[in-house]
Each structure stands twice: as C-alpha cells, then as structure tokens.
Amino acid sequence: MLYIILMLFVLSLSFFAIIAYFYRYPSKGIQRIRYLEQVKERYAQQITGPKRLIVGGSDVLYCFNTEAMNKELKIPTVNFGLNVGLGMGYLLDFAKRNLNPGDQVIICLAYSLYYKKPYDIFSYEYYRMYDRKKLKRFSLKERIYFFLANFKLNLSYVQKQFNLTDSGAYVEVVGSKFEAKKNIPLNFPEHFVETDSIHHLEQFKKYCVENRIDLKLTFPSTLYFPDYIKCTYLNELFRYVSTEFECIGEPVIYFVPESQIYNSVYHVNDMGQLLRTNNLIDYLKVQEED
C-alpha cells in the first residue's frame, strides 16, 4: 500500500512539474530569437518609404552585412535572418507582418527548409512561450515530440555572443570554429517534391503579388562538397524555383571553401560575408538603376 501511495505521489509530482515547465520555463534560445525579432522589427519600422528585407534562417544572419549594404544602396535593407529550426512557415509569417506595398523581399532559405515541416521544433517552443493558441498547428504526436526534444535542447543550450548590428546582421565573425565532425555533406532527399513548406512559399508569392511586393529568391552560402554538383535534389529544386520565382544566382555559385566557414556548413565568417554581401550589392545596384 505504501508503495502505491509513493508511486501516486511521484506521478503527481511529475505531472505538476511538467505543467509548471510548460507554462513557466523560459527557454534561453527562444528568448534570443525573440530579441533578434525585436531588433529587426524596430529597425524596419523606423524606415519611411520602401525597404528591403532579407529573410531566412541563421545563415542569413551570418551572410549579409546589411550595414555595408545600406552605405551602398538606395533602398534601406534589414537582415531578417532568424533560425532554421523555426521552419519556413514561421519565417515567412514573420516577414509578412513587416512588409508593406512597395517593399522588396529577398528569400534565402537553407535547403532543409524546403522539405521539412513549415512549423518546426523551435516554432513549437516559441508558441509555447509567447503564443500558445498557435500550438494547434501541431498534431498531438508532434507536440509530445517537440516538447521532449526542446526540453533536452534547453538543458544543453549555450548562448553564442556575436556583434549584432542595428539592421539585424552578425558582423566581425572572425576566423573559424568549425568542428571536424560537422565537415560532412548535407543529406538531401532523393528527389524534389512539393511539400507543405513549398505550398507556404507559393502562398507567400501570391501574397507578394497581391500587395505589390517585389519578391526575389536566392540560395544560401554553403560549404562546398563535390557531391553537390550532380545532386539530383539540388538540380530539381533549382529547376522548380527558377520557374516559379525570380532567382538571384543558382546554388552552385554560392558553394564556398572551408576558409570562409565559421562554425557550420551554412555559417560564413567575415571573409565569406564580405564576398557574399559585395556580390549582392553589385546585383542590386544594377536593379536600382533600372
């Protein structure tokens, strides 16, 4: 009898601990994402007239120095890079609520965003903390999985410190902290298919057309591996997006050597950022003169 009472007590304690965690635990990683959003939105909202947003995951954060762009270009630009773990749907929603007629948006998406869920692991955790009504976007199975996965990630989270500009970009990311275990090719699906995330992208395109927003799409700076050149998925993806969107370049021209990588296959250092930013500036100068 005592054993049963103890078991019931432990189960009750565990239940209340889970409830307390769900409603009260502040994930430091999500707080950082929230802070990034606030910096970017604050800068975007003080712009009068047309603006340009560069939208994507953390690869955008590292890749595009919008301070340098704003010294060279007519249209003020904001780096709207956040985190790939939010999913494409979340990233496009964030962009949409900050766009006005006459604006321009450049979408630069890590390749996994095209085939993973539109609302992914970190969007669950963001909604748990800040917007619980949107948790209905997830199935019960997804809620349980993401709850447990985020719990594990929260225990091991370490905040990286970088210089964040007013316009939302990481700068002065010098050298390399690229671990050997990360020096492997990305694992792509065998073939490109139109996923739920692709449908979100198509709806975003429709929204931009209806609201006179100039939409362009480009590709992430990515550590080069020879396997990528003949990768069926990448070739089929480019065939699709180049038909549906105005593209800036193609995947192959944004493959970079390890000397330009900071700490992941998608995160460039200051050298990679300089080259990629200057490449985009050159392209946009021509566009602004037309």
PDB file of C-alpha atoms in Angstrom:
ATOM      1  CA  MET A   1       0.000   0.000   0.000  1.00  0.00           C
ATOM      2  CA  LEU A   2       2.831   2.384   0.879  1.00  0.00           C
ATOM      3  CA  TYR A   3       4.465   1.607  -2.472  1.00  0.00           C
ATOM      4  CA  ILE A   4       1.270   2.550  -4.331  1.00  0.00           C
ATOM      5  CA  ILE A   5       0.998   5.802  -2.376  1.00  0.00           C
ATOM      6  CA  LEU A   6       4.612   6.657  -3.164  1.00  0.00           C
ATOM      7  CA  MET A   7       4.087   5.904  -6.846  1.00  0.00           C
ATOM      8  CA  LEU A   8       0.991   8.104  -6.947  1.00  0.00           C
ATOM      9  CA  PHE A   9       2.918  10.871  -5.198  1.00  0.00           C
ATOM     10  CA  VAL A  10       5.802  10.637  -7.692  1.00  0.00           C
ATOM     11  CA  LEU A  11       3.407  10.596 -10.639  1.00  0.00           C
ATOM     12  CA  SER A  12       1.524  13.603  -9.274  1.00  0.00           C
ATOM     13  CA  LEU A  13       4.774  15.459  -8.670  1.00  0.00           C
ATOM     14  CA  SER A  14       5.953  14.650 -12.195  1.00  0.00           C
ATOM     15  CA  PHE A  15       2.647  15.809 -13.656  1.00  0.00           C
ATOM     16  CA  PHE A  16       2.786  19.158 -11.859  1.00  0.00           C
ATOM     17  CA  ALA A  17       6.454  19.572 -12.800  1.00  0.00           C
ATOM     18  CA  ILE A  18       5.565  19.089 -16.482  1.00  0.00           C
ATOM     19  CA  ILE A  19       2.697  21.572 -16.203  1.00  0.00           C
ATOM     20  CA  ALA A  20       4.942  24.101 -14.460  1.00  0.00           C
ATOM     21  CA  TYR A  21       7.638  23.643 -17.115  1.00  0.00           C
ATOM     22  CA  PHE A  22       5.135  24.040 -19.954  1.00  0.00           C
ATOM     23  CA  TYR A  23       3.693  27.288 -18.614  1.00  0.00           C
ATOM     24  CA  ARG A  24       6.677  28.835 -16.862  1.00  0.00           C
ATOM     25  CA  TYR A  25      10.046  27.652 -18.208  1.00  0.00           C
ATOM     26  CA  PRO A  26      11.843  30.379 -20.222  1.00  0.00           C
ATOM     27  CA  SER A  27      13.934  28.822 -22.996  1.00  0.00           C
ATOM     28  CA  LYS A  28      17.046  30.980 -23.380  1.00  0.00           C
ATOM     29  CA  GLY A  29      17.372  30.022 -27.054  1.00  0.00           C
ATOM     30  CA  ILE A  30      13.839  31.215 -27.783  1.00  0.00           C
ATOM     31  CA  GLN A  31      14.389  34.372 -25.750  1.00  0.00           C
ATOM     32  CA  ARG A  32      17.354  35.059 -28.028  1.00  0.00           C
ATOM     33  CA  ILE A  33      15.170  34.563 -31.122  1.00  0.00           C
ATOM     34  CA  ARG A  34      12.592  36.921 -29.626  1.00  0.00           C
ATOM     35  CA  TYR A  35      15.325  39.514 -29.039  1.00  0.00           C
ATOM     36  CA  LEU A  36      16.538  39.165 -32.641  1.00  0.00           C
ATOM     37  CA  GLU A  37      12.979  39.720 -33.860  1.00  0.00           C
ATOM     38  CA  GLN A  38      12.623  42.866 -31.788  1.00  0.00           C
ATOM     39  CA  VAL A  39      15.896  44.341 -33.081  1.00  0.00           C
ATOM     40  CA  LYS A  40      14.958  43.657 -36.706  1.00  0.00           C
ATOM     41  CA  GLU A  41      11.371  44.862 -36.395  1.00  0.00           C
ATOM     42  CA  ARG A  42      12.432  48.031 -34.596  1.00  0.00           C
ATOM     43  CA  TYR A  43      14.816  48.894 -37.428  1.00  0.00           C
ATOM     44  CA  ALA A  44      12.257  48.023 -40.118  1.00  0.00           C
ATOM     45  CA  GLN A  45       9.501  50.092 -38.511  1.00  0.00           C
ATOM     46  CA  GLN A  46      11.561  53.283 -38.400  1.00  0.00           C
ATOM     47  CA  ILE A  47      12.126  53.190 -42.179  1.00  0.00           C
ATOM     48  CA  THR A  48       9.934  55.588 -44.146  1.00  0.00           C
ATOM     49  CA  GLY A  49       9.241  54.541 -47.709  1.00  0.00           C
ATOM     50  CA  PRO A  50      10.176  51.281 -49.434  1.00  0.00           C
ATOM     51  CA  LYS A  51      12.511  48.879 -47.654  1.00  0.00           C
ATOM     52  CA  ARG A  52      14.196  45.570 -48.406  1.00  0.00           C
ATOM     53  CA  LEU A  53      14.072  42.511 -46.136  1.00  0.00           C
ATOM     54  CA  ILE A  54      16.438  39.544 -46.481  1.00  0.00           C
ATOM     55  CA  VAL A  55      14.575  36.589 -44.991  1.00  0.00           C
ATOM     56  CA  GLY A  56      15.812  33.182 -43.870  1.00  0.00           C
ATOM     57  CA  GLY A  57      17.437  31.254 -41.056  1.00  0.00           C
ATOM     58  CA  SER A  58      20.691  31.855 -39.234  1.00  0.00           C
ATOM     59  CA  ASP A  59      22.648  31.521 -42.496  1.00  0.00           C
ATOM     60  CA  VAL A  60      21.189  34.918 -43.448  1.00  0.00           C
ATOM     61  CA  LEU A  61      22.286  36.356 -40.090  1.00  0.00           C
ATOM     62  CA  TYR A  62      25.895  35.449 -40.830  1.00  0.00           C
ATOM     63  CA  CYS A  63      25.856  36.025 -44.571  1.00  0.00           C
ATOM     64  CA  PHE A  64      24.579  39.514 -45.339  1.00  0.00           C
ATOM     65  CA  ASN A  65      26.109  42.623 -43.780  1.00  0.00           C
ATOM     66  CA  THR A  66      23.170  44.995 -44.108  1.00  0.00           C
ATOM     67  CA  GLU A  67      25.163  47.869 -42.583  1.00  0.00           C
ATOM     68  CA  ALA A  68      27.529  47.698 -45.572  1.00  0.00           C
ATOM     69  CA  MET A  69      24.579  47.349 -47.945  1.00  0.00           C
ATOM     70  CA  ASN A  70      22.920  50.448 -46.534  1.00  0.00           C
ATOM     71  CA  LYS A  71      26.028  52.502 -47.270  1.00  0.00           C
ATOM     72  CA  GLU A  72      25.995  51.461 -50.933  1.00  0.00           C
ATOM     73  CA  LEU A  73      22.341  51.070 -51.903  1.00  0.00           C
ATOM     74  CA  LYS A  74      19.353  53.395 -52.192  1.00  0.00           C
ATOM     75  CA  ILE A  75      16.750  51.125 -50.589  1.00  0.00           C
ATOM     76  CA  PRO A  76      17.370  50.520 -46.857  1.00  0.00           C
ATOM     77  CA  THR A  77      17.870  46.830 -46.103  1.00  0.00           C
ATOM     78  CA  VAL A  78      17.148  44.826 -42.948  1.00  0.00           C
ATOM     79  CA  ASN A  79      18.629  41.407 -42.170  1.00  0.00           C
ATOM     80  CA  PHE A  80      15.618  39.278 -41.194  1.00  0.00           C
ATOM     81  CA  GLY A  81      17.603  36.085 -40.603  1.00  0.00           C
ATOM     82  CA  LEU A  82      16.453  34.095 -37.552  1.00  0.00           C
ATOM     83  CA  ASN A  83      16.836  30.327 -37.099  1.00  0.00           C
ATOM     84  CA  VAL A  84      16.280  27.412 -39.480  1.00  0.00           C
ATOM     85  CA  GLY A  85      14.644  25.425 -36.666  1.00  0.00           C
ATOM     86  CA  LEU A  86      11.600  27.707 -36.789  1.00  0.00           C
ATOM     87  CA  GLY A  87      10.555  26.338 -40.182  1.00  0.00           C
ATOM     88  CA  MET A  88       9.671  28.069 -43.430  1.00  0.00           C
ATOM     89  CA  GLY A  89       6.107  28.867 -42.413  1.00  0.00           C
ATOM     90  CA  TYR A  90       7.223  30.774 -39.335  1.00  0.00           C
ATOM     91  CA  LEU A  91       9.952  32.688 -41.189  1.00  0.00           C
ATOM     92  CA  LEU A  92       7.535  33.756 -43.936  1.00  0.00           C
ATOM     93  CA  ASP A  93       4.888  34.765 -41.378  1.00  0.00           C
ATOM     94  CA  PHE A  94       7.471  36.953 -39.634  1.00  0.00           C
ATOM     95  CA  ALA A  95       8.402  38.590 -42.921  1.00  0.00           C
ATOM     96  CA  LYS A  96       4.786  39.095 -43.981  1.00  0.00           C
ATOM     97  CA  ARG A  97       3.806  41.086 -40.924  1.00  0.00           C
ATOM     98  CA  ASN A  98       6.671  43.501 -41.584  1.00  0.00           C
ATOM     99  CA  LEU A  99       6.133  44.047 -45.316  1.00  0.00           C
ATOM    100  CA  ASN A 100       4.233  46.903 -46.939  1.00  0.00           C
ATOM    101  CA  PRO A 101       3.210  47.577 -50.552  1.00  0.00           C
ATOM    102  CA  GLY A 102       6.240  48.786 -52.495  1.00  0.00           C
ATOM    103  CA  ASP A 103       8.749  46.851 -50.372  1.00  0.00           C
ATOM    104  CA  GLN A 104      11.188  44.244 -51.653  1.00  0.00           C
ATOM    105  CA  VAL A 105      11.872  40.874 -50.029  1.00  0.00           C
ATOM    106  CA  ILE A 106      14.744  38.515 -50.814  1.00  0.00           C
ATOM    107  CA  ILE A 107      14.180  34.956 -49.618  1.00  0.00           C
ATOM    108  CA  CYS A 108      17.363  32.978 -48.838  1.00  0.00           C
ATOM    109  CA  LEU A 109      16.451  29.572 -47.449  1.00  0.00           C
ATOM    110  CA  ALA A 110      18.614  26.791 -46.063  1.00  0.00           C
ATOM    111  CA  TYR A 111      17.877  23.744 -48.209  1.00  0.00           C
ATOM    112  CA  SER A 112      16.253  21.776 -45.380  1.00  0.00           C
ATOM    113  CA  LEU A 113      13.518  24.411 -45.125  1.00  0.00           C
ATOM    114  CA  TYR A 114      12.131  23.291 -48.478  1.00  0.00           C
ATOM    115  CA  TYR A 115      11.426  19.734 -47.345  1.00  0.00           C
ATOM    116  CA  LYS A 116      10.972  19.917 -43.568  1.00  0.00           C
ATOM    117  CA  LYS A 117       7.792  20.937 -41.736  1.00  0.00           C
ATOM    118  CA  PRO A 118       6.695  24.567 -42.221  1.00  0.00           C
ATOM    119  CA  TYR A 119       6.431  24.934 -38.434  1.00  0.00           C
ATOM    120  CA  ASP A 120       9.314  23.086 -36.865  1.00  0.00           C
ATOM    121  CA  ILE A 121      10.848  22.380 -33.465  1.00  0.00           C
ATOM    122  CA  PHE A 122      11.642  25.969 -32.444  1.00  0.00           C
ATOM    123  CA  SER A 123       8.325  27.391 -33.628  1.00  0.00           C
ATOM    124  CA  TYR A 124       6.657  24.955 -31.202  1.00  0.00           C
ATOM    125  CA  GLU A 125       8.839  26.252 -28.366  1.00  0.00           C
ATOM    126  CA  TYR A 126       8.268  29.879 -29.409  1.00  0.00           C
ATOM    127  CA  TYR A 127       4.490  29.378 -29.388  1.00  0.00           C
ATOM    128  CA  ARG A 128       4.696  27.568 -26.028  1.00  0.00           C
ATOM    129  CA  MET A 129       6.295  30.659 -24.527  1.00  0.00           C
ATOM    130  CA  TYR A 130       4.624  33.518 -26.392  1.00  0.00           C
ATOM    131  CA  ASP A 131       1.581  32.466 -28.431  1.00  0.00           C
ATOM    132  CA  ARG A 132       0.033  29.210 -27.153  1.00  0.00           C
ATOM    133  CA  LYS A 133      -3.078  29.394 -29.306  1.00  0.00           C
ATOM    134  CA  LYS A 134      -0.882  28.620 -32.320  1.00  0.00           C
ATOM    135  CA  LEU A 135       0.141  25.273 -30.836  1.00  0.00           C
ATOM    136  CA  LYS A 136      -2.951  23.898 -32.564  1.00  0.00           C
ATOM    137  CA  ARG A 137      -0.820  23.879 -35.726  1.00  0.00           C
ATOM    138  CA  PHE A 138       0.842  20.752 -34.336  1.00  0.00           C
ATOM    139  CA  SER A 139      -0.603  17.267 -34.003  1.00  0.00           C
ATOM    140  CA  LEU A 140      -0.626  15.613 -30.570  1.00  0.00           C
ATOM    141  CA  LYS A 141       2.289  13.414 -31.637  1.00  0.00           C
ATOM    142  CA  GLU A 142       4.261  16.480 -32.772  1.00  0.00           C
ATOM    143  CA  ARG A 143       3.513  18.325 -29.523  1.00  0.00           C
ATOM    144  CA  ILE A 144       4.852  15.467 -27.422  1.00  0.00           C
ATOM    145  CA  TYR A 145       7.925  15.026 -29.617  1.00  0.00           C
ATOM    146  CA  PHE A 146       8.776  18.734 -29.780  1.00  0.00           C
ATOM    147  CA  PHE A 147       8.151  19.179 -26.041  1.00  0.00           C
ATOM    148  CA  LEU A 148      10.642  16.431 -25.181  1.00  0.00           C
ATOM    149  CA  ALA A 149      13.158  17.468 -27.850  1.00  0.00           C
ATOM    150  CA  ASN A 150      13.136  21.092 -26.707  1.00  0.00           C
ATOM    151  CA  PHE A 151      13.485  20.011 -23.081  1.00  0.00           C
ATOM    152  CA  LYS A 152      16.706  18.193 -23.989  1.00  0.00           C
ATOM    153  CA  LEU A 153      17.989  21.140 -26.060  1.00  0.00           C
ATOM    154  CA  ASN A 154      17.218  23.636 -23.302  1.00  0.00           C
ATOM    155  CA  LEU A 155      19.376  21.701 -20.847  1.00  0.00           C
ATOM    156  CA  SER A 156      22.408  21.916 -23.128  1.00  0.00           C
ATOM    157  CA  TYR A 157      21.882  25.398 -24.612  1.00  0.00           C
ATOM    158  CA  VAL A 158      24.890  27.717 -24.678  1.00  0.00           C
ATOM    159  CA  GLN A 159      24.417  31.293 -25.914  1.00  0.00           C
ATOM    160  CA  LYS A 160      26.900  32.398 -28.572  1.00  0.00           C
ATOM    161  CA  GLN A 161      27.982  36.033 -28.370  1.00  0.00           C
ATOM    162  CA  PHE A 162      28.236  37.994 -31.615  1.00  0.00           C
ATOM    163  CA  ASN A 163      28.175  41.636 -32.620  1.00  0.00           C
ATOM    164  CA  LEU A 164      24.615  42.303 -33.820  1.00  0.00           C
ATOM    165  CA  THR A 165      24.074  45.456 -35.880  1.00  0.00           C
ATOM    166  CA  ASP A 166      21.020  47.706 -35.644  1.00  0.00           C
ATOM    167  CA  SER A 167      19.884  46.397 -39.039  1.00  0.00           C
ATOM    168  CA  GLY A 168      19.971  42.802 -37.796  1.00  0.00           C
ATOM    169  CA  ALA A 169      23.221  41.234 -39.080  1.00  0.00           C
ATOM    170  CA  TYR A 170      26.037  39.449 -37.291  1.00  0.00           C
ATOM    171  CA  VAL A 171      29.361  41.151 -38.067  1.00  0.00           C
ATOM    172  CA  GLU A 172      33.023  40.704 -37.142  1.00  0.00           C
ATOM    173  CA  VAL A 173      32.681  36.912 -37.046  1.00  0.00           C
ATOM    174  CA  VAL A 174      36.391  36.290 -37.480  1.00  0.00           C
ATOM    175  CA  GLY A 175      38.276  33.065 -38.177  1.00  0.00           C
ATOM    176  CA  SER A 176      36.821  29.586 -37.787  1.00  0.00           C
ATOM    177  CA  LYS A 177      35.411  27.350 -35.057  1.00  0.00           C
ATOM    178  CA  PHE A 178      34.384  24.621 -37.467  1.00  0.00           C
ATOM    179  CA  GLU A 179      34.455  21.197 -35.810  1.00  0.00           C
ATOM    180  CA  ALA A 180      35.693  18.221 -37.826  1.00  0.00           C
ATOM    181  CA  LYS A 181      32.523  16.243 -37.036  1.00  0.00           C
ATOM    182  CA  LYS A 182      30.472  18.877 -38.904  1.00  0.00           C
ATOM    183  CA  ASN A 183      32.631  18.666 -42.026  1.00  0.00           C
ATOM    184  CA  ILE A 184      30.261  16.350 -43.888  1.00  0.00           C
ATOM    185  CA  PRO A 185      27.884  16.913 -46.834  1.00  0.00           C
ATOM    186  CA  LEU A 186      24.258  17.768 -46.218  1.00  0.00           C
ATOM    187  CA  ASN A 187      21.868  14.849 -46.601  1.00  0.00           C
ATOM    188  CA  PHE A 188      19.269  15.695 -49.270  1.00  0.00           C
ATOM    189  CA  PRO A 189      16.112  13.798 -50.267  1.00  0.00           C
ATOM    190  CA  GLU A 190      16.465  11.676 -53.379  1.00  0.00           C
ATOM    191  CA  HIS A 191      14.107  13.899 -55.404  1.00  0.00           C
ATOM    192  CA  PHE A 192      12.420  17.290 -55.079  1.00  0.00           C
ATOM    193  CA  VAL A 193       8.705  17.150 -54.246  1.00  0.00           C
ATOM    194  CA  GLU A 194       6.219  19.904 -53.449  1.00  0.00           C
ATOM    195  CA  THR A 195       5.948  19.735 -49.662  1.00  0.00           C
ATOM    196  CA  ASP A 196       3.737  21.664 -47.242  1.00  0.00           C
ATOM    197  CA  SER A 197       6.593  24.149 -46.905  1.00  0.00           C
ATOM    198  CA  ILE A 198       6.664  24.646 -50.674  1.00  0.00           C
ATOM    199  CA  HIS A 199       2.930  25.369 -50.554  1.00  0.00           C
ATOM    200  CA  HIS A 200       3.591  28.028 -47.901  1.00  0.00           C
ATOM    201  CA  LEU A 201       6.197  29.550 -50.204  1.00  0.00           C
ATOM    202  CA  GLU A 202       3.701  29.588 -53.074  1.00  0.00           C
ATOM    203  CA  GLN A 203       1.113  31.302 -50.863  1.00  0.00           C
ATOM    204  CA  PHE A 204       3.732  33.851 -49.850  1.00  0.00           C
ATOM    205  CA  LYS A 205       4.422  34.558 -53.516  1.00  0.00           C
ATOM    206  CA  LYS A 206       0.697  35.095 -54.095  1.00  0.00           C
ATOM    207  CA  TYR A 207       0.577  37.491 -51.128  1.00  0.00           C
ATOM    208  CA  CYS A 208       3.502  39.486 -52.523  1.00  0.00           C
ATOM    209  CA  VAL A 209       1.908  39.769 -55.969  1.00  0.00           C
ATOM    210  CA  GLU A 210      -1.405  40.922 -54.481  1.00  0.00           C
ATOM    211  CA  ASN A 211       0.329  43.542 -52.310  1.00  0.00           C
ATOM    212  CA  ARG A 212       2.831  44.849 -54.900  1.00  0.00           C
ATOM    213  CA  ILE A 213       5.847  43.485 -53.022  1.00  0.00           C
ATOM    214  CA  ASP A 214       8.885  42.670 -55.156  1.00  0.00           C
ATOM    215  CA  LEU A 215       9.902  39.076 -54.361  1.00  0.00           C
ATOM    216  CA  LYS A 216      13.235  37.520 -55.248  1.00  0.00           C
ATOM    217  CA  LEU A 217      14.829  34.252 -54.182  1.00  0.00           C
ATOM    218  CA  THR A 218      18.465  33.334 -53.694  1.00  0.00           C
ATOM    219  CA  PHE A 219      20.418  30.462 -52.173  1.00  0.00           C
ATOM    220  CA  PRO A 220      22.496  30.043 -49.011  1.00  0.00           C
ATOM    221  CA  SER A 221      26.265  30.230 -48.903  1.00  0.00           C
ATOM    222  CA  THR A 222      27.142  26.590 -48.243  1.00  0.00           C
ATOM    223  CA  LEU A 223      30.374  24.692 -47.652  1.00  0.00           C
ATOM    224  CA  TYR A 224      31.354  23.041 -50.936  1.00  0.00           C
ATOM    225  CA  PHE A 225      31.396  19.278 -51.408  1.00  0.00           C
ATOM    226  CA  PRO A 226      31.932  17.647 -54.847  1.00  0.00           C
ATOM    227  CA  ASP A 227      28.774  15.544 -54.366  1.00  0.00           C
ATOM    228  CA  TYR A 228      26.631  18.675 -54.663  1.00  0.00           C
ATOM    229  CA  ILE A 229      27.498  19.329 -58.309  1.00  0.00           C
ATOM    230  CA  LYS A 230      25.495  16.364 -59.583  1.00  0.00           C
ATOM    231  CA  CYS A 231      22.998  16.253 -56.724  1.00  0.00           C
ATOM    232  CA  THR A 232      19.603  15.342 -58.189  1.00  0.00           C
ATOM    233  CA  TYR A 233      17.661  17.101 -55.437  1.00  0.00           C
ATOM    234  CA  LEU A 234      19.504  20.409 -55.829  1.00  0.00           C
ATOM    235  CA  ASN A 235      19.135  20.339 -59.599  1.00  0.00           C
ATOM    236  CA  GLU A 236      15.413  19.584 -59.392  1.00  0.00           C
ATOM    237  CA  LEU A 237      14.902  22.221 -56.691  1.00  0.00           C
ATOM    238  CA  PHE A 238      16.581  24.863 -58.831  1.00  0.00           C
ATOM    239  CA  ARG A 239      14.540  23.825 -61.856  1.00  0.00           C
ATOM    240  CA  TYR A 240      11.361  24.394 -59.830  1.00  0.00           C
ATOM    241  CA  VAL A 241      12.250  27.689 -58.107  1.00  0.00           C
ATOM    242  CA  SER A 242      13.787  29.225 -61.237  1.00  0.00           C
ATOM    243  CA  THR A 243      10.474  28.618 -62.993  1.00  0.00           C
ATOM    244  CA  GLU A 244       8.312  29.994 -60.181  1.00  0.00           C
ATOM    245  CA  PHE A 245      10.496  32.825 -58.814  1.00  0.00           C
ATOM    246  CA  GLU A 246      12.934  35.487 -59.927  1.00  0.00           C
ATOM    247  CA  CYS A 247      16.206  33.975 -58.726  1.00  0.00           C
ATOM    248  CA  ILE A 248      19.458  35.694 -57.850  1.00  0.00           C
ATOM    249  CA  GLY A 249      22.083  33.211 -58.986  1.00  0.00           C
ATOM    250  CA  GLU A 250      21.896  29.441 -58.543  1.00  0.00           C
ATOM    251  CA  PRO A 251      23.097  27.061 -55.817  1.00  0.00           C
ATOM    252  CA  VAL A 252      26.437  26.217 -57.436  1.00  0.00           C
ATOM    253  CA  ILE A 253      27.768  29.786 -57.381  1.00  0.00           C
ATOM    254  CA  TYR A 254      27.254  30.040 -53.609  1.00  0.00           C
ATOM    255  CA  PHE A 255      29.283  26.985 -52.627  1.00  0.00           C
ATOM    256  CA  VAL A 256      32.230  28.248 -50.567  1.00  0.00           C
ATOM    257  CA  PRO A 257      35.603  26.838 -49.405  1.00  0.00           C
ATOM    258  CA  GLU A 258      36.256  25.920 -45.780  1.00  0.00           C
ATOM    259  CA  SER A 259      38.348  29.078 -45.353  1.00  0.00           C
ATOM    260  CA  GLN A 260      35.085  31.083 -45.482  1.00  0.00           C
ATOM    261  CA  ILE A 261      33.220  28.934 -42.943  1.00  0.00           C
ATOM    262  CA  TYR A 262      32.841  29.881 -39.278  1.00  0.00           C
ATOM    263  CA  ASN A 263      31.056  27.165 -37.270  1.00  0.00           C
ATOM    264  CA  SER A 264      28.653  25.282 -39.552  1.00  0.00           C
ATOM    265  CA  VAL A 265      28.253  24.422 -43.225  1.00  0.00           C
ATOM    266  CA  TYR A 266      25.806  27.357 -43.524  1.00  0.00           C
ATOM    267  CA  HIS A 267      27.578  29.947 -41.345  1.00  0.00           C
ATOM    268  CA  VAL A 268      30.207  32.047 -43.084  1.00  0.00           C
ATOM    269  CA  ASN A 269      32.882  34.073 -41.334  1.00  0.00           C
ATOM    270  CA  ASP A 270      33.759  37.698 -42.056  1.00  0.00           C
ATOM    271  CA  MET A 271      35.573  36.744 -45.266  1.00  0.00           C
ATOM    272  CA  GLY A 272      32.602  34.791 -46.605  1.00  0.00           C
ATOM    273  CA  GLN A 273      30.259  37.572 -45.521  1.00  0.00           C
ATOM    274  CA  LEU A 274      32.283  40.238 -47.316  1.00  0.00           C
ATOM    275  CA  LEU A 275      32.295  38.330 -50.602  1.00  0.00           C
ATOM    276  CA  ARG A 276      28.613  37.394 -50.464  1.00  0.00           C
ATOM    277  CA  THR A 277      27.497  40.872 -49.393  1.00  0.00           C
ATOM    278  CA  ASN A 278      29.503  42.540 -52.165  1.00  0.00           C
ATOM    279  CA  ASN A 279      28.057  40.085 -54.682  1.00  0.00           C
ATOM    280  CA  LEU A 280      24.522  41.045 -53.667  1.00  0.00           C
ATOM    281  CA  ILE A 281      25.353  44.767 -53.608  1.00  0.00           C
ATOM    282  CA  ASP A 282      26.634  44.563 -57.200  1.00  0.00           C
ATOM    283  CA  TYR A 283      23.436  42.805 -58.297  1.00  0.00           C
ATOM    284  CA  LEU A 284      21.117  45.240 -56.505  1.00  0.00           C
ATOM    285  CA  LYS A 285      22.922  48.345 -57.752  1.00  0.00           C
ATOM    286  CA  VAL A 286      22.064  47.309 -61.295  1.00  0.00           C
ATOM    287  CA  GLN A 287      18.459  46.629 -60.256  1.00  0.00           C
ATOM    288  CA  GLU A 288      18.121  50.016 -58.552  1.00  0.00           C
ATOM    289  CA  GLU A 289      19.434  51.829 -61.627  1.00  0.00           C
ATOM    290  CA  ASP A 290      16.868  50.240 -63.967  1.00  0.00           C
TER     291      ASP A 290
END
